Amino acid sequence: MVSASGTDYYSASSNDYGAYVYFTSLISDFEALYDQVLVENDSALNVSSRLYGITNSTYETLIVYSSIGINDKVLSLASEFQKLGECSFYVSSGSLSFRRGMEERDYVSARNALLSMETGLSSCREAVNSISSVELVGENNESLRLDVTGLSSKLNGVEGLIGEYRRALDAAEVPSNFSVFISKESPMVLDNVTIFGYAPNMSSVLLVVNGTLYTPELGNGTFRLVYSFPRTGTYEVYAVGVNSSGSFKSNVLLVNVTRIPTRIIAEESRGEAVTVSGYLLDYWSRGVDRVPLKLVVGGEVYPLVTDSEGFFNATVNVSSEVNATVLFAGTSLYAPSNVTLLLLPAKLRPTIRLFYEGGSVKAGDTVTITGTVTPDISIPLVIYVDDSPYTTITARGDFSFQVQLGEGTHEVYAYFPGSDELQASGSNVIQITATPISYTTRILLLLAFLLLAGLGYKFLTRKKVQPVVEEVAGERPVEAEFGEASPDVLGAYRVVYRFLRRLYSLPGSITPRELLSRFRGEPFYNDLEKLTVMHERGLYARMRFGISEALGAVKRASRVIITAIVRDEL
């Protein structure tokens, strides 16, 4: 979640523990599958089909969301588990087909099934090795690796089962004709297939693929060659064998090689604009890179090109519900594909603003914050204090809420999580400082009040004594008789003058007006200004003040002193 000020408040979890738990569970499922394969249970085929579907769906889901921050290691694991699902299907289906071929004495089908099991086992071992090498991050930042020990042991058992099948097939099969077969009748271009056959009494065998000679593995009256067709089209395949009687030609296979199937995974993302994004994948779920696509929305066509990972995206204008189709026309290697999506209009993002003009507060005080939501619609807001949910309110137009804050500086913001019609939105961030309650200062405050109250009483009730001379910078000496109103005003000012000069280490030459200017903007400035004016009137104009005015001067003097000492408490 990003605030209006640009602060990212939320991010995806920084550990992979959830993925670790999920994939550990999948490993247990595959171990259970191979337990059934090893006891030749026919239901293993259904289990492997289900696991293949789960792993394929997991990978496709993660690859769609990889553009918004899915961990690359998790995506890599999902890809390897998808491969494990596919090759496990080949192993389980091959086992079932082999047993049926042997029962029906269809030894060609049985050998083809055996080849499928061997290919599947090899691919599964590669996938398991890759899975074991991926390092994930746990909840406490510890390193986590998936335990594949049990699964590897099961695959070793499958290797032993394949050996038993091969020996049974060799014992039962009595080759009589020089013949050639292929593991897939209509293979895809670049897909590995096995060309195999029977060569009784042949000392050497050559395979011919569209006129090109290849030397296959030869042994026990059989031969085989793993081959991938480089282009689409029809290929002529046969074998030539040699023995003491001469050379012989096998049957001829016409192999139709097709383009690699593709599929498009796409989704709509509704924000301030509508975005269509996704991947073009081949049969093996690899991204098809650098190929053109078309996105058709209503009557508009948006040309697209996949990147090196097969990813594409486009931002489109949508004012109402409309179908969109992503089209891939195909190439010489890849078959065409398409997918259709239902697009909805872009979502409106509400604007949320918070306001606070109160400055710092005391810890524990209740603070009222106001805000506005535009447009004028009712939405739920989660109020956060220091990135933790504090309360939830319903806001529309102008709104307000209250928070209680502990000591320190706090950040307050509001967040709308979004809805079917509106985008998620965050407010600006309000910073509020809550100062601690100082009981020591409050005691000083009380003592200062008592002291100055006593001083005022002394000024107003003291009997007349001999004149004394009090000096303030810039004044002429004044004979002040305590007990008279005017000198009491002058005395109150002189107490303040001396106090401020000492508290702020000011020079003794500073004049009353310079002193006043020095504290412009301070909380006690108004009291000091009025006290200074009374001082000037009493000193220069010889104005005499009444009892109430003298008391007022003493009160102002006390407020100046108290505010200067404990200004943040007032």
XYZ file of C-alpha atoms in Angstrom, residues 91 120 148 175 286 479 570:
7
model
C 6.329 -42.899 -15.655
C 10.182 -39.841 -17.675
C 13.897 -34.815 -1.466
C 11.905 -60.610 -33.026
C 8.774 -21.994 -21.582
C 14.058 56.659 44.141
C 1.215 26.095 29.542
